[in-house]
């Protein structure tokens, strides 16, 4: 066996990779570690918006985590990210209203950095790692990961091979296909049978005033529908490009910026697929393409007023008369009913009506519903142990491997892999 170039290679500088990196450099400072990322700066939620949730189960996949395990590691995540936790007000009032309708409002400890300030946070984290001796290879894509009789390592840009004793693979949601290819080549079994499908709602802050009391209120509705990623202050809906189609998402700037009086949040329904349809990824691609086809190459948007009347929205719907605000992400005005599967739309609409009873105003006719917002992070390898090891020397963590659904859960997943490496798992 040839001697490795590094003790450990970490693929991905997102929160999962950083979680592993901070833990390893703190507890085993003499080990040589290389972090590789295809971008100059990590491209996921740490850079976009950077809302941090410090309460289980937000951001954790429940089949890999217990409350105790998550809480043990969340305190370590907090030490590195040093969040300014936001205050909440009137929680009991909203919780009482929710309970009457069979809805749960979770009490979650939250912090928000904002897209304009997240870069400085990431740079602080990378500088800290550099001062501990971490090496970086940025703007270089890992094209393969191997683990054979000669040891483990990664292939960069299809040509350069870098060897290591252990490899932590944390490529995030956008690394979904890369991870699947690696797993197939290494013969690692995986399942991909869960997908979240839903809409992004945009309205004025006056129509959703709960955001003045609770930054990102987490409502759990019947039929596995939930609110997700609420943005306010200076908030915008944005497009995310995937394999030939666009999905919607949202983000907000920090409180240093003047507000634009808009709020956006996702309402997502979790779908567990069963035989014979098993791939959440394939379903997401199918739904995403259908919506973009109907939207002439873009997602769709519809005003609540039109939806209620059973009419499609048109360019004229978005005038300044009745509808006081222009959409922050003008996509194709149309009819969600043509694109969203009926059962998903029914459950989301039922949830919206309950939400409008808990926070009256959100179903104002001017409210915009964007589609599709889809989360495809359920690419779960068959883990060999509780440290997310998938073969002799390889660990897979973060949203891409289905061990998390958010920044803090991803960071905690990275710590668990690092603990495995240090214990020689
Ligand atoms: C627009 C947007 C906003 C979001 N906002 C929030 C939020 O406010 N709060 C929250 O908790 N979550 C948010 N999320 C979700 C959040 O991004 C993820 O939960 C979290 O970042 C997952 O961490 P990760 O380390 O698994 O992956 P990522 O953060 O996606 O990091 C993976 C890294 O791996 C790199 N990479 C991928 N493939 C390769 C390869 N082949 N070679 C080399 N490098 C590679 C990528 O460039 C990336 O930097 C948001 C996501 C998006 C897209």
Short mmCIF file of C-alpha atoms and ligand atoms in Angstrom, two decimals:
data_model
loop_
_atom_site.label_atom_id
_atom_site.label_comp_id
_atom_site.label_asym_id
_atom_site.label_seq_id
_atom_site.Cartn_x
_atom_site.Cartn_y
_atom_site.Cartn_z
CA UNK A 1 0.00 0.00 0.00
CA UNK A 2 1.39 3.44 -0.96
CA UNK A 3 1.60 6.03 1.83
CA UNK A 4 -1.27 8.54 1.83
CA UNK A 5 -0.86 12.24 1.00
CA UNK A 6 -3.13 13.25 3.91
CA UNK A 7 -4.60 11.65 7.00
CA UNK A 8 -8.04 12.90 6.06
CA UNK A 9 -9.68 14.47 3.01
CA UNK A 10 -13.00 16.29 3.39
CA UNK A 11 -15.03 16.84 0.22
CA UNK A 12 -17.20 19.95 0.58
CA UNK A 13 -16.70 23.07 2.69
CA UNK A 14 -20.39 23.38 3.62
CA UNK A 15 -21.54 22.99 7.22
CA UNK A 16 -21.19 19.18 7.20
CA UNK A 17 -17.56 19.39 6.03
CA UNK A 18 -16.86 22.25 8.44
CA UNK A 19 -18.36 20.31 11.36
CA UNK A 20 -15.93 17.47 10.70
CA UNK A 21 -13.03 19.88 10.14
CA UNK A 22 -13.51 21.86 13.37
CA UNK A 23 -13.84 18.73 15.46
CA UNK A 24 -10.79 17.03 13.94
CA UNK A 25 -8.52 20.07 14.13
CA UNK A 26 -9.52 20.67 17.74
CA UNK A 27 -9.09 17.12 19.00
CA UNK A 28 -6.36 15.84 16.68
CA UNK A 29 -4.30 18.89 15.68
CA UNK A 30 -1.39 16.84 14.39
CA UNK A 31 -3.38 15.12 11.64
CA UNK A 32 -2.96 16.44 8.10
CA UNK A 33 -6.30 17.37 6.56
CA UNK A 34 -7.27 18.63 3.12
CA UNK A 35 -10.64 20.21 2.31
CA UNK A 36 -11.72 20.29 -1.34
CA UNK A 37 -14.59 22.28 -2.83
CA UNK A 38 -15.57 22.92 -6.41
CA UNK A 39 -16.58 26.48 -5.50
CA UNK A 40 -14.48 29.37 -4.14
CA UNK A 41 -16.87 29.59 -1.20
CA UNK A 42 -19.34 26.95 -0.06
CA UNK A 43 -22.53 27.26 -2.02
CA UNK A 44 -25.34 26.04 0.26
CA UNK A 45 -27.39 27.65 3.00
CA UNK A 46 -24.39 28.86 4.98
CA UNK A 47 -23.88 31.37 2.18
CA UNK A 48 -27.56 31.92 1.37
CA UNK A 49 -29.50 33.46 4.23
CA UNK A 50 -27.86 31.33 6.96
CA UNK A 51 -30.73 30.80 9.36
CA UNK A 52 -29.63 28.49 12.13
CA UNK A 53 -32.02 26.31 14.12
CA UNK A 54 -30.80 24.98 17.44
CA UNK A 55 -33.74 22.79 18.47
CA UNK A 56 -34.25 19.12 17.60
CA UNK A 57 -35.84 17.86 15.31
CA UNK A 58 -35.45 20.91 13.01
CA UNK A 59 -32.75 20.11 10.49
CA UNK A 60 -32.25 16.49 11.57
CA UNK A 61 -33.43 13.32 9.86
CA UNK A 62 -35.27 11.41 12.57
CA UNK A 63 -34.12 7.95 11.51
CA UNK A 64 -30.46 8.85 12.14
CA UNK A 65 -30.83 10.98 15.25
CA UNK A 66 -32.18 10.81 18.78
CA UNK A 67 -32.98 14.00 20.64
CA UNK A 68 -30.14 13.32 23.12
CA UNK A 69 -27.56 12.82 20.36
CA UNK A 70 -28.66 15.95 18.50
CA UNK A 71 -28.70 18.10 21.64
CA UNK A 72 -25.26 16.88 22.69
CA UNK A 73 -23.79 18.02 19.35
CA UNK A 74 -25.88 21.18 18.91
CA UNK A 75 -24.06 22.72 21.84
CA UNK A 76 -20.78 22.10 19.99
CA UNK A 77 -22.19 23.61 16.78
CA UNK A 78 -23.20 26.68 18.77
CA UNK A 79 -19.67 27.10 20.12
CA UNK A 80 -18.26 27.37 16.58
CA UNK A 81 -21.00 29.43 14.93
CA UNK A 82 -21.58 31.75 17.91
CA UNK A 83 -25.18 32.58 16.97
CA UNK A 84 -27.13 35.59 18.26
CA UNK A 85 -30.34 33.78 19.27
CA UNK A 86 -33.50 35.72 18.41
CA UNK A 87 -36.17 36.49 20.98
CA UNK A 88 -39.75 35.27 20.49
CA UNK A 89 -42.99 36.92 21.65
CA UNK A 90 -46.62 35.82 22.05
CA UNK A 91 -45.69 32.21 21.33
CA UNK A 92 -48.43 30.84 23.61
CA UNK A 93 -51.10 32.83 21.78
CA UNK A 94 -50.19 31.30 18.42
CA UNK A 95 -49.66 27.86 19.95
CA UNK A 96 -53.16 27.89 21.50
CA UNK A 97 -54.75 28.88 18.19
CA UNK A 98 -52.76 26.19 16.39
CA UNK A 99 -53.63 23.43 18.85
CA UNK A 100 -57.35 24.01 18.35
CA UNK A 101 -56.86 23.16 14.67
CA UNK A 102 -54.68 20.10 15.21
CA UNK A 103 -51.56 22.06 14.24
CA UNK A 104 -48.31 22.22 16.22
CA UNK A 105 -46.15 25.34 16.46
CA UNK A 106 -42.66 24.33 17.56
CA UNK A 107 -40.63 26.52 19.89
CA UNK A 108 -37.26 26.66 18.11
CA UNK A 109 -34.10 28.54 19.14
CA UNK A 110 -33.04 30.46 16.04
CA UNK A 111 -30.42 32.82 14.71
CA UNK A 112 -30.25 34.60 11.37
CA UNK A 113 -27.13 35.96 9.67
CA UNK A 114 -28.49 37.15 6.28
CA UNK A 115 -27.04 36.67 2.80
CA UNK A 116 -25.10 39.96 2.97
CA UNK A 117 -23.23 38.92 6.14
CA UNK A 118 -22.80 35.17 5.68
CA UNK A 119 -19.64 35.52 3.56
CA UNK A 120 -17.86 37.19 6.47
CA UNK A 121 -18.94 34.35 8.78
CA UNK A 122 -17.64 31.72 6.33
CA UNK A 123 -14.37 33.60 5.92
CA UNK A 124 -13.95 33.75 9.71
CA UNK A 125 -14.52 29.98 9.92
CA UNK A 126 -12.05 29.21 7.11
CA UNK A 127 -9.42 31.55 8.58
CA UNK A 128 -9.80 29.78 11.93
CA UNK A 129 -9.27 26.41 10.26
CA UNK A 130 -6.28 27.73 8.31
CA UNK A 131 -4.70 28.92 11.57
CA UNK A 132 -5.07 25.34 12.82
CA UNK A 133 -3.12 24.03 9.82
CA UNK A 134 -5.99 22.99 7.53
CA UNK A 135 -5.16 22.88 3.82
CA UNK A 136 -7.67 23.88 1.15
CA UNK A 137 -8.09 23.07 -2.51
CA UNK A 138 -10.84 25.37 -3.75
CA UNK A 139 -12.49 25.62 -7.17
CA UNK A 140 -11.53 22.01 -7.80
CA UNK A 141 -14.17 19.37 -8.42
CA UNK A 142 -13.90 15.89 -6.97
CA UNK A 143 -15.02 13.49 -9.68
CA UNK A 144 -14.56 10.20 -7.85
CA UNK A 145 -13.91 8.71 -4.43
CA UNK A 146 -12.25 5.34 -4.01
CA UNK A 147 -11.51 2.86 -1.25
CA UNK A 148 -9.65 -0.26 -2.28
CA UNK A 149 -6.75 -2.51 -1.30
CA UNK A 150 -4.32 0.37 -1.96
CA UNK A 151 -6.16 2.70 0.39
CA UNK A 152 -8.69 5.49 0.02
CA UNK A 153 -8.65 8.83 -1.75
CA UNK A 154 -10.28 11.15 -4.23
CA UNK A 155 -9.88 11.94 -7.91
CA UNK A 156 -9.90 15.62 -8.79
CA UNK A 157 -11.14 16.86 -12.16
CA UNK A 158 -10.94 13.33 -13.55
CA UNK A 159 -7.12 13.28 -13.52
CA UNK A 160 -5.34 14.02 -10.25
CA UNK A 161 -5.45 11.43 -7.48
CA UNK A 162 -4.99 12.44 -3.84
CA UNK A 163 -4.70 9.66 -1.25
CA UNK A 164 -5.84 9.70 2.36
CA UNK A 165 -6.39 7.33 5.26
CA UNK A 166 -10.00 8.49 5.62
CA UNK A 167 -12.35 10.46 3.38
CA UNK A 168 -15.41 12.42 4.53
CA UNK A 169 -17.77 13.11 1.62
CA UNK A 170 -20.14 16.05 2.22
CA UNK A 171 -21.25 17.45 -1.17
CA UNK A 172 -24.69 18.76 -0.15
CA UNK A 173 -27.91 18.55 -2.10
CA UNK A 174 -26.36 19.71 -5.34
CA UNK A 175 -23.93 16.80 -5.02
CA UNK A 176 -26.84 14.37 -5.17
CA UNK A 177 -25.95 12.78 -8.52
CA UNK A 178 -22.21 12.77 -7.74
CA UNK A 179 -22.90 10.89 -4.50
CA UNK A 180 -25.14 8.37 -6.25
CA UNK A 181 -22.46 7.69 -8.85
CA UNK A 182 -19.84 7.16 -6.14
CA UNK A 183 -22.14 4.83 -4.20
CA UNK A 184 -22.95 2.81 -7.29
CA UNK A 185 -19.30 2.43 -8.20
CA UNK A 186 -18.34 1.44 -4.64
CA UNK A 187 -21.28 -0.96 -4.36
CA UNK A 188 -22.83 0.94 -1.43
CA UNK A 189 -26.57 0.29 -1.17
CA UNK A 190 -28.75 3.41 -0.88
CA UNK A 191 -32.35 4.46 -0.79
CA UNK A 192 -33.84 7.64 -2.13
CA UNK A 193 -37.50 7.27 -1.33
CA UNK A 194 -38.43 10.56 0.36
CA UNK A 195 -39.02 13.92 -1.25
CA UNK A 196 -40.53 17.21 -0.05
CA UNK A 197 -42.73 18.97 -2.59
CA UNK A 198 -44.47 22.27 -2.09
CA UNK A 199 -44.93 25.93 -2.81
CA UNK A 200 -43.30 29.16 -1.69
CA UNK A 201 -45.72 31.76 -0.39
CA UNK A 202 -44.95 35.47 -0.67
CA UNK A 203 -46.99 38.18 0.95
CA UNK A 204 -46.59 41.49 2.75
CA UNK A 205 -45.37 41.59 6.34
CA UNK A 206 -48.76 43.08 7.32
CA UNK A 207 -50.46 39.90 6.07
CA UNK A 208 -48.14 37.64 8.08
CA UNK A 209 -47.31 39.65 11.21
CA UNK A 210 -46.20 36.60 13.20
CA UNK A 211 -42.71 37.25 11.79
CA UNK A 212 -42.44 40.24 14.16
CA UNK A 213 -42.79 37.76 17.05
CA UNK A 214 -41.05 34.67 15.71
CA UNK A 215 -38.47 34.90 12.90
CA UNK A 216 -39.03 31.51 11.24
CA UNK A 217 -42.19 29.98 12.76
CA UNK A 218 -42.24 26.21 12.38
CA UNK A 219 -45.81 24.96 11.98
CA UNK A 220 -46.52 21.24 11.59
CA UNK A 221 -49.87 20.57 9.87
CA UNK A 222 -51.73 17.30 9.30
CA UNK A 223 -50.75 15.19 6.26
CA UNK A 224 -47.02 15.83 6.75
CA UNK A 225 -47.20 19.47 5.62
CA UNK A 226 -44.97 22.05 7.35
CA UNK A 227 -43.78 25.62 7.03
CA UNK A 228 -40.11 25.89 6.16
CA UNK A 229 -37.52 28.64 5.76
CA UNK A 230 -39.45 31.84 6.49
CA UNK A 231 -37.72 35.04 5.39
CA UNK A 232 -38.61 38.60 6.30
CA UNK A 233 -36.98 41.99 6.72
CA UNK A 234 -35.43 42.35 3.26
CA UNK A 235 -36.73 39.08 1.77
CA UNK A 236 -36.69 37.74 -1.77
CA UNK A 237 -37.80 34.61 -3.58
CA UNK A 238 -34.98 33.21 -5.73
CA UNK A 239 -34.48 30.61 -8.46
CA UNK A 240 -32.26 27.56 -8.08
CA UNK A 241 -31.09 25.84 -11.26
CA UNK A 242 -31.14 22.02 -11.34
CA UNK A 243 -30.56 19.66 -14.26
CA UNK A 244 -32.33 21.71 -16.89
CA UNK A 245 -35.12 23.25 -14.81
CA UNK A 246 -35.57 25.82 -12.03
CA UNK A 247 -36.96 25.49 -8.53
CA UNK A 248 -37.82 28.33 -6.16
CA UNK A 249 -36.29 29.09 -2.76
CA UNK A 250 -36.05 32.17 -0.56
CA UNK A 251 -33.58 34.23 1.42
CA UNK A 252 -33.27 37.48 3.33
CA UNK A 253 -30.64 40.09 4.07
CA UNK A 254 -29.48 40.89 7.58
CA UNK A 255 -31.14 43.46 9.81
CA UNK A 256 -28.49 45.97 8.66
CA UNK A 257 -30.63 46.47 5.53
CA UNK A 258 -33.90 48.37 5.27
CA UNK A 259 -36.89 46.03 4.97
CA UNK A 260 -38.88 45.59 1.74
CA UNK A 261 -42.05 44.74 3.71
CA UNK A 262 -42.21 41.26 2.13
CA UNK A 263 -42.27 37.82 3.73
CA UNK A 264 -41.78 34.48 2.05
CA UNK A 265 -41.87 30.92 3.35
CA UNK A 266 -42.24 27.41 1.96
CA UNK A 267 -45.11 25.03 2.65
CA UNK A 268 -43.77 21.56 1.99
CA UNK A 269 -45.39 18.15 2.01
CA UNK A 270 -43.17 15.16 2.73
CA UNK A 271 -43.82 12.22 0.46
CA UNK A 272 -42.57 8.72 1.23
CA UNK A 273 -42.49 6.69 -1.97
CA UNK A 274 -43.23 2.99 -2.00
CA UNK A 275 -42.87 0.24 -4.59
CA UNK A 276 -42.93 0.48 -7.55
CA UNK A 277 -41.97 4.20 -7.50
CA UNK A 278 -38.92 4.53 -5.31
CA UNK A 279 -36.79 7.45 -6.38
CA UNK A 280 -37.53 10.83 -4.81
CA UNK A 281 -34.94 12.31 -7.16
CA UNK A 282 -36.75 11.00 -10.23
CA UNK A 283 -40.08 12.24 -8.94
CA UNK A 284 -38.57 15.67 -8.23
CA UNK A 285 -37.11 15.87 -11.74
CA UNK A 286 -40.42 14.82 -13.26
CA UNK A 287 -42.44 17.39 -11.26
CA UNK A 288 -39.85 20.13 -11.74
CA UNK A 289 -39.76 19.60 -15.51
CA UNK A 290 -43.56 19.52 -15.78
CA UNK A 291 -43.92 22.84 -13.95
CA UNK A 292 -41.16 24.44 -16.02
CA UNK A 293 -42.72 23.09 -19.22
CA UNK A 294 -46.08 24.67 -18.36
CA UNK A 295 -44.27 27.86 -17.33
CA UNK A 296 -42.39 28.13 -20.65
CA UNK A 297 -39.04 27.31 -19.05
CA UNK A 298 -39.72 28.91 -15.65
CA UNK A 299 -41.53 28.11 -12.42
CA UNK A 300 -45.14 29.27 -12.01
CA UNK A 301 -46.73 31.88 -9.81
CA UNK A 302 -50.39 32.43 -9.01
CA UNK A 303 -52.21 34.97 -6.84
CA UNK A 304 -54.35 33.46 -4.09
CA UNK A 305 -57.31 35.52 -5.35
CA UNK A 306 -57.13 33.81 -8.77
CA UNK A 307 -56.56 30.38 -7.26
CA UNK A 308 -59.70 30.78 -5.13
CA UNK A 309 -61.75 31.71 -8.19
CA UNK A 310 -60.37 28.70 -10.09
CA UNK A 311 -58.72 31.06 -12.63
CA UNK A 312 -55.15 31.10 -13.86
CA UNK A 313 -53.14 34.22 -13.07
CA UNK A 314 -52.05 36.35 -16.01
CA UNK A 315 -49.66 39.26 -16.46
CA UNK A 316 -52.67 41.56 -15.80
CA UNK A 317 -53.19 39.90 -12.42
CA UNK A 318 -49.95 41.49 -11.36
CA UNK A 319 -51.09 45.09 -11.61
CA UNK A 320 -50.88 47.82 -9.02
CA UNK A 321 -54.60 48.23 -8.46
CA UNK A 322 -55.91 45.50 -6.21
CA UNK A 323 -52.61 43.78 -5.70
CA UNK A 324 -50.36 46.10 -3.86
CA UNK A 325 -46.94 44.47 -4.28
CA UNK A 326 -45.02 43.13 -7.27
CA UNK A 327 -43.60 39.62 -6.86
CA UNK A 328 -39.92 39.64 -5.87
CA UNK A 329 -39.20 36.84 -8.36
CA UNK A 330 -41.40 37.40 -11.40
CA UNK A 331 -41.76 34.01 -13.06
CA UNK A 332 -44.61 32.82 -15.30
CA UNK A 333 -48.13 33.79 -14.18
CA UNK A 334 -50.26 30.69 -14.53
CA UNK A 335 -52.27 27.96 -12.89
CA UNK A 336 -50.69 25.85 -10.16
CA UNK A 337 -53.56 23.39 -10.47
CA UNK A 338 -52.14 22.23 -13.82
CA UNK A 339 -48.75 21.39 -12.36
CA UNK A 340 -49.09 20.36 -8.70
CA UNK A 341 -50.36 16.79 -8.13
CA UNK A 342 -53.93 17.04 -6.78
CA UNK A 343 -53.28 15.37 -3.43
CA UNK A 344 -50.28 17.57 -2.70
CA UNK A 345 -52.22 20.74 -3.62
CA UNK A 346 -55.20 19.66 -1.50
CA UNK A 347 -53.09 19.09 1.58
CA UNK A 348 -51.14 22.32 1.10
CA UNK A 349 -54.29 24.36 0.58
CA UNK A 350 -55.86 22.80 3.70
CA UNK A 351 -52.72 23.78 5.63
CA UNK A 352 -52.87 27.34 4.25
CA UNK A 353 -56.48 27.73 5.40
CA UNK A 354 -55.51 26.62 8.90
CA UNK A 355 -52.55 28.99 8.83
CA UNK A 356 -54.89 31.83 7.84
CA UNK A 357 -56.95 31.10 10.96
CA UNK A 358 -53.85 31.12 13.17
CA UNK A 359 -52.31 34.20 11.52
CA UNK A 360 -55.25 35.97 9.84
CA UNK A 361 -54.28 37.70 6.62
CA UNK A 362 -51.90 35.28 4.98
CA UNK A 363 -54.57 34.24 2.47
CA UNK A 364 -55.10 37.79 1.23
CA UNK A 365 -55.98 37.68 -2.51
CA UNK A 366 -52.69 39.40 -3.33
CA UNK A 367 -50.57 36.65 -1.74
CA UNK A 368 -48.43 34.90 -4.36
CA UNK A 369 -47.90 31.12 -4.48
CA UNK A 370 -44.80 30.00 -6.39
CA UNK A 371 -44.22 26.42 -7.55
CA UNK A 372 -42.16 24.21 -7.52
CA UNK A 373 -40.14 24.22 -4.32
CA UNK A 374 -38.74 20.71 -3.96
CA UNK A 375 -36.17 19.31 -1.52
CA UNK A 376 -34.43 16.18 -2.71
CA UNK A 377 -32.01 15.29 0.01
CA UNK A 378 -33.01 11.75 0.77
CA UNK A 379 -30.11 9.90 -0.78
CA UNK A 380 -29.44 7.64 2.13
CA UNK A 381 -26.55 5.24 1.98
CA UNK A 382 -26.69 2.04 4.02
CA UNK A 383 -24.48 3.24 6.90
CA UNK A 384 -22.19 0.69 8.54
CA UNK A 385 -22.19 2.42 11.92
CA UNK A 386 -23.50 5.41 13.86
CA UNK A 387 -20.72 7.60 12.44
CA UNK A 388 -22.06 7.52 8.90
CA UNK A 389 -19.29 5.23 7.63
CA UNK A 390 -20.19 3.63 4.30
CA UNK A 391 -17.07 1.56 3.58
CA UNK A 392 -13.78 0.78 5.32
CA UNK A 393 -12.48 4.37 5.13
CA UNK A 394 -15.27 6.53 3.74
CA UNK A 395 -17.93 8.55 5.56
CA UNK A 396 -20.88 10.31 3.91
CA UNK A 397 -22.60 13.17 5.72
CA UNK A 398 -24.80 16.23 5.32
CA UNK A 399 -27.88 16.95 3.22
CA UNK A 400 -26.54 15.00 0.23
CA UNK A 401 -26.34 11.81 2.30
CA UNK A 402 -29.68 12.44 4.01
CA UNK A 403 -28.22 12.80 7.52
CA UNK A 404 -29.47 16.39 7.82
CA UNK A 405 -31.89 18.98 6.46
CA UNK A 406 -30.28 22.22 7.52
CA UNK A 407 -27.09 23.96 8.57
CA UNK A 408 -26.94 22.88 12.19
CA UNK A 409 -27.94 19.26 11.48
CA UNK A 410 -25.33 19.09 8.72
CA UNK A 411 -22.65 20.51 11.03
CA UNK A 412 -23.59 17.98 13.74
CA UNK A 413 -23.41 15.14 11.17
CA UNK A 414 -19.86 16.18 10.32
CA UNK A 415 -18.93 16.03 14.01
CA UNK A 416 -20.34 12.50 14.24
CA UNK A 417 -18.17 11.36 11.32
CA UNK A 418 -15.13 13.04 12.90
CA UNK A 419 -15.82 11.27 16.19
CA UNK A 420 -15.91 7.99 14.27
CA UNK A 421 -12.55 8.73 12.65
CA UNK A 422 -10.99 9.58 16.02
CA UNK A 423 -12.40 6.44 17.61
CA UNK A 424 -11.02 4.43 14.69
CA UNK A 425 -14.48 3.25 13.68
C1 LIG B 1 -30.75 29.00 -1.33
C2 LIG B 1 -30.67 28.15 -0.10
C3 LIG B 1 -30.94 28.71 1.14
C4 LIG B 1 -30.88 27.93 2.29
N1 LIG B 1 -31.08 28.52 3.49
C5 LIG B 1 -30.92 27.80 4.61
C6 LIG B 1 -31.03 28.41 5.86
O1 LIG B 1 -31.25 29.60 5.97
N2 LIG B 1 -30.89 27.64 6.98
C7 LIG B 1 -30.62 26.29 6.91
O2 LIG B 1 -30.48 25.64 7.97
N3 LIG B 1 -30.49 25.69 5.71
C8 LIG B 1 -30.64 26.40 4.57
N4 LIG B 1 -30.49 25.80 3.37
C9 LIG B 1 -30.18 24.37 3.38
C10 LIG B 1 -28.67 24.24 3.64
O3 LIG B 1 -28.01 24.73 2.51
C11 LIG B 1 -28.25 22.82 3.87
O4 LIG B 1 -29.06 22.19 4.82
C12 LIG B 1 -26.79 22.75 4.34
O5 LIG B 1 -25.99 23.70 3.68
C13 LIG B 1 -26.27 21.37 4.09
O6 LIG B 1 -24.91 21.34 4.35
P1 LIG B 1 -23.93 20.38 3.55
O7 LIG B 1 -22.58 20.63 4.09
O8 LIG B 1 -24.50 19.01 3.56
O9 LIG B 1 -24.02 20.86 2.03
P2 LIG B 1 -23.68 22.26 1.33
O10 LIG B 1 -23.82 23.38 2.25
O11 LIG B 1 -24.47 22.26 0.07
O12 LIG B 1 -22.15 22.13 0.97
C14 LIG B 1 -21.66 21.19 0.05
C15 LIG B 1 -20.40 21.74 -0.57
O13 LIG B 1 -19.83 20.69 -1.35
C16 LIG B 1 -19.36 21.24 -2.56
N5 LIG B 1 -19.36 20.17 -3.56
C17 LIG B 1 -20.43 19.49 -4.05
N6 LIG B 1 -20.03 18.55 -4.91
C18 LIG B 1 -18.69 18.64 -4.97
C19 LIG B 1 -17.70 17.94 -5.72
N7 LIG B 1 -18.02 16.96 -6.56
N8 LIG B 1 -16.41 18.29 -5.55
C20 LIG B 1 -16.06 19.29 -4.69
N9 LIG B 1 -16.95 19.99 -3.96
C21 LIG B 1 -18.25 19.66 -4.10
C22 LIG B 1 -20.35 22.34 -2.90
O14 LIG B 1 -19.76 23.31 -3.74
C23 LIG B 1 -20.67 22.89 -1.51
O15 LIG B 1 -19.87 23.99 -1.17
C24 LIG B 1 -30.55 26.55 2.20
C25 LIG B 1 -30.28 26.00 0.94
C26 LIG B 1 -30.33 26.77 -0.18
C27 LIG B 1 -29.99 26.13 -1.51
#
